[in-house]
PDB file of C-alpha atoms in Angstrom:
ATOM      1  CA  MET A   1      26.183  20.627 -24.504  1.00  0.00           C
ATOM      2  CA  ALA A   2      23.742  20.096 -21.737  1.00  0.00           C
ATOM      3  CA  SER A   3      25.838  20.701 -18.966  1.00  0.00           C
ATOM      4  CA  ASN A   4      27.717  23.413 -20.051  1.00  0.00           C
ATOM      5  CA  ASP A   5      24.225  25.362 -20.364  1.00  0.00           C
ATOM      6  CA  LEU A   6      23.367  23.723 -16.440  1.00  0.00           C
ATOM      7  CA  GLU A   7      26.582  24.783 -15.554  1.00  0.00           C
ATOM      8  CA  ASN A   8      25.543  28.977 -16.893  1.00  0.00           C
ATOM      9  CA  GLY A   9      22.228  28.702 -14.947  1.00  0.00           C
ATOM     10  CA  HIS A  10      20.156  28.107 -18.089  1.00  0.00           C
ATOM     11  CA  ALA A  11      18.392  24.528 -19.304  1.00  0.00           C
ATOM     12  CA  VAL A  12      17.491  23.933 -22.841  1.00  0.00           C
ATOM     13  CA  LEU A  13      14.468  23.054 -22.958  1.00  0.00           C
ATOM     14  CA  ASP A  14      12.406  20.538 -25.695  1.00  0.00           C
ATOM     15  CA  PRO A  15      10.403  22.721 -27.449  1.00  0.00           C
ATOM     16  CA  PRO A  16       5.958  21.307 -27.036  1.00  0.00           C
ATOM     17  CA  PRO A  17       5.188  18.504 -30.116  1.00  0.00           C
ATOM     18  CA  ALA A  18       3.186  20.199 -32.948  1.00  0.00           C
ATOM     19  CA  SER A  19       0.795  18.652 -33.996  1.00  0.00           C
ATOM     20  CA  SER A  20       0.835  16.006 -36.527  1.00  0.00           C
ATOM     21  CA  GLY A  21      -1.868  16.030 -38.232  1.00  0.00           C
ATOM     22  CA  PRO A  22      -5.925  15.335 -37.655  1.00  0.00           C
ATOM     23  CA  GLU A  23      -5.729  11.840 -35.639  1.00  0.00           C
ATOM     24  CA  GLU A  24      -8.201   9.173 -34.636  1.00  0.00           C
ATOM     25  CA  SER A  25     -12.604  11.395 -34.902  1.00  0.00           C
ATOM     26  CA  GLY A  26     -12.932   9.036 -32.224  1.00  0.00           C
ATOM     27  CA  GLY A  27     -10.190  10.538 -30.608  1.00  0.00           C
ATOM     28  CA  SER A  28      -9.127  13.216 -30.873  1.00  0.00           C
ATOM     29  CA  SER A  29     -11.779  16.107 -29.086  1.00  0.00           C
ATOM     30  CA  ALA A  30      -9.767  13.595 -25.762  1.00  0.00           C
ATOM     31  CA  SER A  31      -6.715  14.491 -27.442  1.00  0.00           C
ATOM     32  CA  SER A  32      -7.552  18.729 -27.723  1.00  0.00           C
ATOM     33  CA  ALA A  33      -8.389  18.951 -24.087  1.00  0.00           C
ATOM     34  CA  HIS A  34      -5.913  18.000 -23.053  1.00  0.00           C
ATOM     35  CA  ALA A  35      -3.619  19.694 -25.388  1.00  0.00           C
ATOM     36  CA  GLY A  36      -5.560  22.803 -23.758  1.00  0.00           C
ATOM     37  CA  LYS A  37      -5.016  21.385 -20.405  1.00  0.00           C
ATOM     38  CA  ASP A  38      -1.553  21.767 -20.900  1.00  0.00           C
ATOM     39  CA  ARG A  39      -1.953  25.483 -22.438  1.00  0.00           C
ATOM     40  CA  VAL A  40      -2.908  26.687 -19.425  1.00  0.00           C
ATOM     41  CA  ASP A  41      -0.904  24.373 -17.187  1.00  0.00           C
ATOM     42  CA  GLU A  42       2.470  25.396 -19.563  1.00  0.00           C
ATOM     43  CA  LEU A  43       3.414  29.186 -17.215  1.00  0.00           C
ATOM     44  CA  PRO A  44       5.881  31.244 -18.989  1.00  0.00           C
ATOM     45  CA  GLY A  45       9.011  30.724 -18.137  1.00  0.00           C
ATOM     46  CA  LEU A  46       8.705  27.987 -16.133  1.00  0.00           C
ATOM     47  CA  PRO A  47       9.560  24.945 -16.941  1.00  0.00           C
ATOM     48  CA  ARG A  48       6.559  22.241 -17.088  1.00  0.00           C
ATOM     49  CA  LEU A  49       7.532  18.921 -15.642  1.00  0.00           C
ATOM     50  CA  ASN A  50       5.599  17.166 -18.028  1.00  0.00           C
ATOM     51  CA  TYR A  51       4.891  14.310 -15.872  1.00  0.00           C
ATOM     52  CA  LYS A  52       1.450  13.413 -13.477  1.00  0.00           C
ATOM     53  CA  LEU A  53       2.174  10.298 -10.771  1.00  0.00           C
ATOM     54  CA  LEU A  54      -2.293  10.189 -11.621  1.00  0.00           C
ATOM     55  CA  ASP A  55      -1.449   9.020 -15.240  1.00  0.00           C
ATOM     56  CA  HIS A  56       0.988   5.657 -13.997  1.00  0.00           C
ATOM     57  CA  LYS A  57      -1.141   4.749 -10.628  1.00  0.00           C
ATOM     58  CA  LYS A  58      -1.970   1.187 -11.926  1.00  0.00           C
ATOM     59  CA  LYS A  59       2.559   0.994 -12.139  1.00  0.00           C
ATOM     60  CA  LEU A  60       3.042   3.153  -9.305  1.00  0.00           C
ATOM     61  CA  PHE A  61       0.463   0.674  -6.794  1.00  0.00           C
ATOM     62  CA  LEU A  62       1.409  -2.776  -8.511  1.00  0.00           C
ATOM     63  CA  VAL A  63       5.697  -2.026  -8.506  1.00  0.00           C
ATOM     64  CA  GLY A  64       5.325  -0.062  -5.000  1.00  0.00           C
ATOM     65  CA  GLY A  65       2.697  -2.230  -3.079  1.00  0.00           C
ATOM     66  CA  LEU A  66       5.240  -4.911  -3.966  1.00  0.00           C
ATOM     67  CA  LEU A  67       8.077  -4.144  -3.110  1.00  0.00           C
ATOM     68  CA  VAL A  68       6.210  -3.056  -0.076  1.00  0.00           C
ATOM     69  CA  LEU A  69       5.091  -6.601   0.407  1.00  0.00           C
ATOM     70  CA  GLU A  70       8.836  -7.621   0.001  1.00  0.00           C
ATOM     71  CA  GLY A  71      10.727  -4.774   1.723  1.00  0.00           C
ATOM     72  CA  SER A  72       8.976  -4.655   4.649  1.00  0.00           C
ATOM     73  CA  ILE A  73       4.955  -6.735   4.909  1.00  0.00           C
ATOM     74  CA  LEU A  74       6.866 -10.364   3.516  1.00  0.00           C
ATOM     75  CA  PRO A  75       9.156 -11.112   6.409  1.00  0.00           C
ATOM     76  CA  ILE A  76       7.256 -10.547   9.183  1.00  0.00           C
ATOM     77  CA  VAL A  77       3.482 -11.797   8.285  1.00  0.00           C
ATOM     78  CA  LEU A  78       6.141 -15.175   7.281  1.00  0.00           C
ATOM     79  CA  PHE A  79       8.851 -14.609  10.655  1.00  0.00           C
ATOM     80  CA  TYR A  80       5.877 -15.278  13.414  1.00  0.00           C
ATOM     81  CA  PRO A  81       3.558 -17.694  12.161  1.00  0.00           C
ATOM     82  CA  LEU A  82       6.798 -19.924  10.913  1.00  0.00           C
ATOM     83  CA  TRP A  83       8.718 -19.174  13.748  1.00  0.00           C
ATOM     84  CA  PHE A  84       6.036 -20.131  16.796  1.00  0.00           C
ATOM     85  CA  ASP A  85       3.822 -22.281  14.846  1.00  0.00           C
ATOM     86  CA  THR A  86       6.137 -24.617  14.150  1.00  0.00           C
ATOM     87  CA  ASN A  87       8.637 -27.368  14.265  1.00  0.00           C
ATOM     88  CA  LEU A  88      10.780 -26.193  11.368  1.00  0.00           C
ATOM     89  CA  ARG A  89      14.319 -25.019  11.947  1.00  0.00           C
ATOM     90  CA  HIS A  90      15.117 -22.160  12.261  1.00  0.00           C
ATOM     91  CA  GLY A  91      18.374 -22.114   9.617  1.00  0.00           C
ATOM     92  CA  ILE A  92      15.606 -23.445   6.647  1.00  0.00           C
ATOM     93  CA  LEU A  93      13.008 -20.450   8.394  1.00  0.00           C
ATOM     94  CA  PHE A  94      15.599 -17.527   7.140  1.00  0.00           C
ATOM     95  CA  ALA A  95      16.244 -19.995   3.826  1.00  0.00           C
ATOM     96  CA  ILE A  96      12.617 -19.400   3.027  1.00  0.00           C
ATOM     97  CA  ILE A  97      12.276 -15.939   3.836  1.00  0.00           C
ATOM     98  CA  THR A  98      15.732 -14.758   2.228  1.00  0.00           C
ATOM     99  CA  SER A  99      14.743 -16.527  -0.509  1.00  0.00           C
ATOM    100  CA  PHE A 100      11.519 -13.962  -1.588  1.00  0.00           C
ATOM    101  CA  PHE A 101      14.102 -10.438  -0.701  1.00  0.00           C
ATOM    102  CA  GLY A 102      15.249  -9.004  -3.935  1.00  0.00           C
ATOM    103  CA  LEU A 103      12.640 -10.831  -5.982  1.00  0.00           C
ATOM    104  CA  VAL A 104      10.687  -7.151  -7.327  1.00  0.00           C
ATOM    105  CA  SER A 105      13.235  -4.952  -6.410  1.00  0.00           C
ATOM    106  CA  GLY A 106      16.293  -7.316  -7.855  1.00  0.00           C
ATOM    107  CA  LEU A 107      13.745  -7.679 -11.276  1.00  0.00           C
ATOM    108  CA  GLU A 108      12.934  -3.834 -11.631  1.00  0.00           C
ATOM    109  CA  PHE A 109      17.534  -3.361 -10.680  1.00  0.00           C
ATOM    110  CA  ALA A 110      17.801  -5.310 -13.532  1.00  0.00           C
ATOM    111  CA  HIS A 111      15.242  -3.170 -15.950  1.00  0.00           C
ATOM    112  CA  ARG A 112      16.374  -0.046 -14.620  1.00  0.00           C
ATOM    113  CA  SER A 113      19.491  -1.612 -15.771  1.00  0.00           C
ATOM    114  CA  TRP A 114      18.748  -1.805 -19.009  1.00  0.00           C
ATOM    115  CA  ARG A 115      17.204   1.140 -19.659  1.00  0.00           C
ATOM    116  CA  LEU A 116      20.314   2.644 -18.387  1.00  0.00           C
ATOM    117  CA  ILE A 117      23.081   0.482 -20.864  1.00  0.00           C
ATOM    118  CA  LEU A 118      20.892   1.080 -24.049  1.00  0.00           C
ATOM    119  CA  LYS A 119      22.934   2.037 -26.813  1.00  0.00           C
ATOM    120  CA  ASP A 120      19.660   4.498 -27.770  1.00  0.00           C
ATOM    121  CA  ASP A 121      20.516   7.169 -24.620  1.00  0.00           C
ATOM    122  CA  LYS A 122      16.554   8.439 -24.321  1.00  0.00           C
ATOM    123  CA  TYR A 123      17.053   7.515 -20.408  1.00  0.00           C
ATOM    124  CA  ARG A 124      20.509   8.570 -18.980  1.00  0.00           C
ATOM    125  CA  PRO A 125      21.271  11.758 -17.530  1.00  0.00           C
ATOM    126  CA  LEU A 126      22.447  14.137 -19.365  1.00  0.00           C
ATOM    127  CA  ASP A 127      25.937  13.949 -21.400  1.00  0.00           C
ATOM    128  CA  GLY A 128      26.382  10.371 -19.853  1.00  0.00           C
ATOM    129  CA  LYS A 129      27.625   8.239 -20.468  1.00  0.00           C
ATOM    130  CA  ARG A 130      26.455   4.243 -21.492  1.00  0.00           C
ATOM    131  CA  TRP A 131      28.672   2.347 -19.641  1.00  0.00           C
ATOM    132  CA  ARG A 132      28.746   4.904 -16.631  1.00  0.00           C
ATOM    133  CA  PHE A 133      25.196   4.585 -14.369  1.00  0.00           C
ATOM    134  CA  ASP A 134      23.350   7.556 -12.725  1.00  0.00           C
ATOM    135  CA  PHE A 135      23.379   7.790  -8.457  1.00  0.00           C
ATOM    136  CA  THR A 136      20.679   6.888  -7.719  1.00  0.00           C
ATOM    137  CA  HIS A 137      21.526   3.046  -9.334  1.00  0.00           C
ATOM    138  CA  MET A 138      25.082   3.795  -7.167  1.00  0.00           C
ATOM    139  CA  ALA A 139      23.380   3.905  -3.808  1.00  0.00           C
ATOM    140  CA  LEU A 140      21.142   1.237  -4.455  1.00  0.00           C
ATOM    141  CA  SER A 141      23.920  -0.734  -5.214  1.00  0.00           C
ATOM    142  CA  VAL A 142      25.427  -0.186  -2.299  1.00  0.00           C
ATOM    143  CA  GLY A 143      21.883  -0.370   0.128  1.00  0.00           C
ATOM    144  CA  TYR A 144      21.833  -3.030  -1.692  1.00  0.00           C
ATOM    145  CA  THR A 145      24.711  -5.580  -1.274  1.00  0.00           C
ATOM    146  CA  VAL A 146      25.161  -4.971   2.163  1.00  0.00           C
ATOM    147  CA  MET A 147      21.417  -5.356   3.119  1.00  0.00           C
ATOM    148  CA  THR A 148      21.758  -8.866   0.880  1.00  0.00           C
ATOM    149  CA  GLY A 149      25.185  -9.643   3.229  1.00  0.00           C
ATOM    150  CA  ILE A 150      23.925  -9.137   6.134  1.00  0.00           C
ATOM    151  CA  LEU A 151      21.859 -11.330   6.015  1.00  0.00           C
ATOM    152  CA  ILE A 152      23.058 -14.110   3.690  1.00  0.00           C
ATOM    153  CA  GLY A 153      25.876 -13.615   7.189  1.00  0.00           C
ATOM    154  CA  ALA A 154      23.365 -13.759   9.482  1.00  0.00           C
ATOM    155  CA  SER A 155      21.522 -16.529   8.576  1.00  0.00           C
ATOM    156  CA  ILE A 156      24.782 -18.595   8.027  1.00  0.00           C
ATOM    157  CA  PRO A 157      25.189 -20.164  11.856  1.00  0.00           C
ATOM    158  CA  HIS A 158      23.512 -23.078  12.680  1.00  0.00           C
ATOM    159  CA  GLU A 159      20.827 -21.275  15.149  1.00  0.00           C
ATOM    160  CA  PRO A 160      20.503 -17.228  12.855  1.00  0.00           C
ATOM    161  CA  LEU A 161      21.635 -14.016  14.448  1.00  0.00           C
ATOM    162  CA  VAL A 162      17.590 -12.528  14.356  1.00  0.00           C
ATOM    163  CA  ARG A 163      18.788  -9.290  15.567  1.00  0.00           C
ATOM    164  CA  PRO A 164      21.522  -8.804  12.839  1.00  0.00           C
ATOM    165  CA  LEU A 165      18.789 -10.420   9.818  1.00  0.00           C
ATOM    166  CA  ALA A 166      16.555  -6.855  11.598  1.00  0.00           C
ATOM    167  CA  MET A 167      18.774  -4.449  10.925  1.00  0.00           C
ATOM    168  CA  PRO A 168      19.053  -3.935   6.914  1.00  0.00           C
ATOM    169  CA  LEU A 169      16.027  -2.224   6.166  1.00  0.00           C
ATOM    170  CA  PRO A 170      17.226   0.293   9.179  1.00  0.00           C
ATOM    171  CA  LEU A 171      20.646   0.931   6.981  1.00  0.00           C
ATOM    172  CA  PHE A 172      18.930   1.043   4.441  1.00  0.00           C
ATOM    173  CA  PHE A 173      17.275   4.372   6.034  1.00  0.00           C
ATOM    174  CA  ILE A 174      20.340   5.829   8.328  1.00  0.00           C
ATOM    175  CA  GLU A 175      22.233   5.639   4.459  1.00  0.00           C
ATOM    176  CA  VAL A 176      19.508   7.589   2.274  1.00  0.00           C
ATOM    177  CA  GLY A 177      19.171   9.817   5.520  1.00  0.00           C
ATOM    178  CA  SER A 178      22.878  10.287   5.658  1.00  0.00           C
ATOM    179  CA  LEU A 179      23.082  11.345   1.893  1.00  0.00           C
ATOM    180  CA  ALA A 180      20.152  13.400   2.232  1.00  0.00           C
ATOM    181  CA  LEU A 181      21.788  16.059   5.025  1.00  0.00           C
ATOM    182  CA  SER A 182      25.192  15.667   3.752  1.00  0.00           C
ATOM    183  CA  THR A 183      24.566  16.830   0.769  1.00  0.00           C
ATOM    184  CA  GLY A 184      21.993  19.643   2.308  1.00  0.00           C
ATOM    185  CA  ILE A 185      24.872  21.166   4.590  1.00  0.00           C
ATOM    186  CA  MET A 186      27.245  20.913   0.944  1.00  0.00           C
ATOM    187  CA  ASP A 187      23.803  22.862  -0.772  1.00  0.00           C
ATOM    188  CA  ALA A 188      23.870  25.275   2.040  1.00  0.00           C
ATOM    189  CA  MET A 189      27.520  25.992   2.321  1.00  0.00           C
ATOM    190  CA  ASN A 190      27.169  26.260  -1.905  1.00  0.00           C
ATOM    191  CA  LEU A 191      30.005  23.410  -2.004  1.00  0.00           C
ATOM    192  CA  PRO A 192      30.721  22.015  -6.099  1.00  0.00           C
ATOM    193  CA  THR A 193      30.725  18.525  -6.767  1.00  0.00           C
ATOM    194  CA  THR A 194      33.927  17.016  -6.940  1.00  0.00           C
ATOM    195  CA  CYS A 195      32.263  14.147  -9.297  1.00  0.00           C
ATOM    196  CA  LYS A 196      29.316  13.931 -12.239  1.00  0.00           C
ATOM    197  CA  VAL A 197      25.782  13.112 -10.425  1.00  0.00           C
ATOM    198  CA  SER A 198      23.761  12.019 -12.483  1.00  0.00           C
ATOM    199  CA  SER A 199      23.151  14.961 -14.894  1.00  0.00           C
ATOM    200  CA  THR A 200      24.889  17.749 -12.553  1.00  0.00           C
ATOM    201  CA  PRO A 201      28.098  17.880 -13.938  1.00  0.00           C
ATOM    202  CA  LYS A 202      31.955  18.077 -11.447  1.00  0.00           C
ATOM    203  CA  GLY A 203      32.348  21.374 -10.587  1.00  0.00           C
ATOM    204  CA  ALA A 204      28.442  22.961 -10.753  1.00  0.00           C
ATOM    205  CA  PRO A 205      26.897  23.696  -6.883  1.00  0.00           C
ATOM    206  CA  ILE A 206      25.468  20.133  -5.451  1.00  0.00           C
ATOM    207  CA  PRO A 207      22.090  20.079  -5.253  1.00  0.00           C
ATOM    208  CA  PRO A 208      19.934  17.736  -2.881  1.00  0.00           C
ATOM    209  CA  VAL A 209      19.651  14.784  -2.958  1.00  0.00           C
ATOM    210  CA  LEU A 210      16.896  14.742  -3.113  1.00  0.00           C
ATOM    211  CA  LEU A 211      16.143  15.948  -6.572  1.00  0.00           C
ATOM    212  CA  THR A 212      18.675  13.426  -7.773  1.00  0.00           C
ATOM    213  CA  PHE A 213      16.671  10.775  -6.798  1.00  0.00           C
ATOM    214  CA  ILE A 214      13.791  13.058  -8.296  1.00  0.00           C
ATOM    215  CA  GLU A 215      15.276  13.005 -11.856  1.00  0.00           C
ATOM    216  CA  ASP A 216      16.405   9.936 -11.425  1.00  0.00           C
ATOM    217  CA  VAL A 217      13.470   7.475 -10.486  1.00  0.00           C
ATOM    218  CA  VAL A 218      11.058   9.715 -12.612  1.00  0.00           C
ATOM    219  CA  ALA A 219      13.470   8.866 -15.699  1.00  0.00           C
ATOM    220  CA  VAL A 220      14.390   5.183 -15.388  1.00  0.00           C
ATOM    221  CA  ASP A 221      11.999   3.925 -13.659  1.00  0.00           C
ATOM    222  CA  GLY A 222       9.194   6.390 -14.589  1.00  0.00           C
ATOM    223  CA  GLY A 223      10.305   6.167 -18.796  1.00  0.00           C
ATOM    224  CA  ALA A 224      10.044   9.770 -18.649  1.00  0.00           C
ATOM    225  CA  GLY A 225      14.022  10.254 -19.849  1.00  0.00           C
ATOM    226  CA  LYS A 226      15.806  12.836 -20.699  1.00  0.00           C
ATOM    227  CA  THR A 227      13.076  15.384 -21.131  1.00  0.00           C
ATOM    228  CA  TYR A 228      12.259  15.369 -17.916  1.00  0.00           C
ATOM    229  CA  ARG A 229      15.434  15.387 -16.963  1.00  0.00           C
ATOM    230  CA  LYS A 230      15.928  18.636 -19.019  1.00  0.00           C
ATOM    231  CA  ARG A 231      12.581  20.097 -17.154  1.00  0.00           C
ATOM    232  CA  LEU A 232      13.856  19.391 -13.354  1.00  0.00           C
ATOM    233  CA  LEU A 233      17.241  20.528 -13.490  1.00  0.00           C
ATOM    234  CA  GLY A 234      15.868  23.438 -15.091  1.00  0.00           C
ATOM    235  CA  ARG A 235      12.740  24.349 -12.862  1.00  0.00           C
ATOM    236  CA  TYR A 236      14.723  24.019 -10.145  1.00  0.00           C
ATOM    237  CA  LYS A 237      16.517  26.488 -11.063  1.00  0.00           C
ATOM    238  CA  VAL A 238      14.788  29.231 -11.898  1.00  0.00           C
ATOM    239  CA  SER A 239      12.004  28.636  -8.885  1.00  0.00           C
ATOM    240  CA  LYS A 240      12.758  30.577  -6.221  1.00  0.00           C
ATOM    241  CA  ASP A 241       9.742  28.147  -4.422  1.00  0.00           C
ATOM    242  CA  PHE A 242      10.568  24.796  -6.515  1.00  0.00           C
ATOM    243  CA  ARG A 243      13.891  24.817  -4.445  1.00  0.00           C
ATOM    244  CA  ALA A 244      12.722  25.946  -0.971  1.00  0.00           C
ATOM    245  CA  LEU A 245      10.018  22.865  -1.512  1.00  0.00           C
ATOM    246  CA  ILE A 246      13.268  20.766  -2.517  1.00  0.00           C
ATOM    247  CA  LYS A 247      15.479  21.585   0.563  1.00  0.00           C
ATOM    248  CA  GLY A 248      12.852  21.190   2.561  1.00  0.00           C
ATOM    249  CA  LEU A 249      11.784  18.119   1.132  1.00  0.00           C
ATOM    250  CA  ASN A 250      15.361  16.609   1.701  1.00  0.00           C
ATOM    251  CA  TRP A 251      15.638  18.413   5.545  1.00  0.00           C
ATOM    252  CA  PHE A 252      13.055  16.065   5.928  1.00  0.00           C
ATOM    253  CA  TRP A 253      13.156  12.981   4.944  1.00  0.00           C
ATOM    254  CA  GLY A 254      16.761  13.162   5.928  1.00  0.00           C
ATOM    255  CA  VAL A 255      15.761  13.311   9.454  1.00  0.00           C
ATOM    256  CA  GLY A 256      13.284  11.007   9.642  1.00  0.00           C
ATOM    257  CA  CYS A 257      15.408   8.225   8.151  1.00  0.00           C
ATOM    258  CA  ILE A 258      18.063   8.918  10.832  1.00  0.00           C
ATOM    259  CA  LEU A 259      16.152   8.941  13.450  1.00  0.00           C
ATOM    260  CA  VAL A 260      13.862   5.924  12.491  1.00  0.00           C
ATOM    261  CA  GLY A 261      17.202   4.147  11.188  1.00  0.00           C
ATOM    262  CA  ALA A 262      18.394   4.815  14.249  1.00  0.00           C
ATOM    263  CA  GLY A 263      16.186   3.841  16.445  1.00  0.00           C
ATOM    264  CA  SER A 264      15.051   1.043  14.676  1.00  0.00           C
ATOM    265  CA  LEU A 265      18.010  -0.194  15.422  1.00  0.00           C
ATOM    266  CA  ALA A 266      18.792   0.922  19.429  1.00  0.00           C
ATOM    267  CA  VAL A 267      14.955  -0.653  19.843  1.00  0.00           C
ATOM    268  CA  VAL A 268      16.634  -4.095  17.493  1.00  0.00           C
ATOM    269  CA  TRP A 269      19.498  -4.153  20.082  1.00  0.00           C
ATOM    270  CA  THR A 270      17.517  -3.694  23.719  1.00  0.00           C
ATOM    271  CA  VAL A 271      14.151  -5.561  22.972  1.00  0.00           C
ATOM    272  CA  PRO A 272      13.726  -9.403  23.059  1.00  0.00           C
ATOM    273  CA  GLN A 273      14.983 -10.558  19.557  1.00  0.00           C
ATOM    274  CA  GLU A 274      11.372 -12.299  18.560  1.00  0.00           C
ATOM    275  CA  ILE A 275      10.114  -7.725  18.693  1.00  0.00           C
ATOM    276  CA  ALA A 276      12.904  -6.410  17.137  1.00  0.00           C
ATOM    277  CA  TYR A 277      13.150  -8.654  14.435  1.00  0.00           C
ATOM    278  CA  GLY A 278       9.070  -7.015  13.994  1.00  0.00           C
ATOM    279  CA  ILE A 279      10.444  -3.726  14.706  1.00  0.00           C
ATOM    280  CA  GLY A 280      12.910  -3.851  12.475  1.00  0.00           C
ATOM    281  CA  TRP A 281      11.650  -4.570   9.284  1.00  0.00           C
ATOM    282  CA  GLY A 282       7.999  -2.636  10.699  1.00  0.00           C
ATOM    283  CA  ALA A 283       8.887   0.445  12.089  1.00  0.00           C
ATOM    284  CA  PRO A 284      10.203   2.012   8.867  1.00  0.00           C
ATOM    285  CA  LEU A 285       7.774   1.189   6.586  1.00  0.00           C
ATOM    286  CA  GLY A 286       5.553   2.715   9.119  1.00  0.00           C
ATOM    287  CA  PHE A 287       7.049   6.251   9.111  1.00  0.00           C
ATOM    288  CA  THR A 288       7.149   5.830   4.843  1.00  0.00           C
ATOM    289  CA  ILE A 289       3.864   5.781   5.336  1.00  0.00           C
ATOM    290  CA  ILE A 290       3.682   8.461   7.531  1.00  0.00           C
ATOM    291  CA  TRP A 291       6.484  10.783   5.381  1.00  0.00           C
ATOM    292  CA  THR A 292       4.400   9.950   2.645  1.00  0.00           C
ATOM    293  CA  ALA A 293       1.602  12.040   3.164  1.00  0.00           C
ATOM    294  CA  ILE A 294       2.783  14.689   4.940  1.00  0.00           C
ATOM    295  CA  THR A 295       5.216  15.085   1.709  1.00  0.00           C
ATOM    296  CA  ILE A 296       2.211  14.727  -1.509  1.00  0.00           C
ATOM    297  CA  LEU A 297      -0.076  17.712   1.105  1.00  0.00           C
ATOM    298  CA  TRP A 298       3.216  19.980   1.461  1.00  0.00           C
ATOM    299  CA  SER A 299       4.477  18.453  -2.538  1.00  0.00           C
ATOM    300  CA  HIS A 300       0.535  20.404  -3.490  1.00  0.00           C
ATOM    301  CA  LYS A 301       0.607  23.358  -1.403  1.00  0.00           C
ATOM    302  CA  ALA A 302       4.165  24.619  -2.638  1.00  0.00           C
ATOM    303  CA  LEU A 303       2.553  23.604  -6.315  1.00  0.00           C
ATOM    304  CA  HIS A 304      -0.189  25.794  -5.823  1.00  0.00           C
ATOM    305  CA  LEU A 305       1.850  28.764  -4.246  1.00  0.00           C
ATOM    306  CA  GLU A 306       4.350  27.994  -6.960  1.00  0.00           C
ATOM    307  CA  LYS A 307       2.619  28.933 -10.042  1.00  0.00           C
ATOM    308  CA  LYS A 308       0.649  31.356  -7.869  1.00  0.00           C
ATOM    309  CA  ARG A 309       3.470  33.333  -6.929  1.00  0.00           C
ATOM    310  CA  TRP A 310       4.549  33.377 -10.103  1.00  0.00           C
ATOM    311  CA  MET A 311       1.739  34.404 -12.427  1.00  0.00           C
ATOM    312  CA  ALA A 312       1.945  37.923  -9.341  1.00  0.00           C
ATOM    313  CA  ASN A 313       5.091  37.817 -10.706  1.00  0.00           C
ATOM    314  CA  LEU A 314       4.038  37.895 -14.468  1.00  0.00           C
ATOM    315  CA  ARG A 315       1.840  40.133 -13.988  1.00  0.00           C
ATOM    316  CA  ARG A 316       3.700  42.684 -12.451  1.00  0.00           C
ATOM    317  CA  GLN A 317       6.476  42.337 -14.580  1.00  0.00           C
ATOM    318  CA  SER A 318       4.142  43.250 -17.365  1.00  0.00           C
ATOM    319  CA  GLN A 319       2.688  46.499 -15.975  1.00  0.00           C
ATOM    320  CA  GLN A 320       6.261  47.770 -15.351  1.00  0.00           C
ATOM    321  CA  GLU A 321       7.353  47.098 -18.482  1.00  0.00           C
ATOM    322  CA  ASP A 322       3.383  49.088 -19.713  1.00  0.00           C
ATOM    323  CA  GLU A 323       4.625  52.101 -17.645  1.00  0.00           C
ATOM    324  CA  LYS A 324       7.594  52.600 -19.725  1.00  0.00           C
ATOM    325  CA  GLN A 325       6.262  52.030 -22.492  1.00  0.00           C
ATOM    326  CA  ALA A 326       3.983  54.638 -21.809  1.00  0.00           C
ATOM    327  CA  ASP A 327       6.514  56.936 -20.177  1.00  0.00           C
ATOM    328  CA  SER A 328       7.893  56.702 -23.595  1.00  0.00           C
TER     329      SER A 328
END
């Protein structure tokens, strides 16, 4: 069982795919070059994640761009012209804006739901059951439910409640930040999970929620499947530098999400409502852009250092073995 392997500190890794014979002449040289590069990147004992964002940049930019459009840009772009330059009743104005909420994220949510309940368990967590979703899915369900409830409830009055209508995104960021900080504290105290958390079995030390989010999103939304889940958890267990990266980023995003979420809420309830609406939907986007840029630079440097130290450790072990053989 995969869960037993993980509890014992081992990860069952899928071996590299064997060659299936000659390919078409047009793609043989490119395939050989790619395979050669993979062998260079593979380090003994260090599970390779086998997933590069740049290989999926079209989908990443398309889906990510649409989610940003739906979750931040569109509400602001629609609100101010319709509020100041038209005679629309405010109830109709917010009905128009709210109608776009969930259009993209809802479809993406439905798509990942479908993948998780397929008879083939390619995308489910390790030892996961068919009708049990992963942790990220459950967290998103809570967030989307609260956000949708606020948007509907605050739009019902004849004169919609503008300040509450600016709250959904800050509240979502507070939810994410709370998960990051709480799991970060639990990880620091080496506390066990009280239930299965995606591929982390019940009773095992709980990892930072960022690791769980990465595992679930890449495996399901990115289509990398169980192989990625195994390799990611294996990498986290064997590599001290990789653990330090994940833990550092978990605190970085946790503190940042709490600050921007709570700060945005405070501003929403203290400034004029027309300004409050723009702050509520715009500030989290600005934060995300800055934090993402820092994360990319941080991760690139940390992963390079991880491989450098891993290679140095391998050379040191090899030298020690050679010295023992020479002494004997």
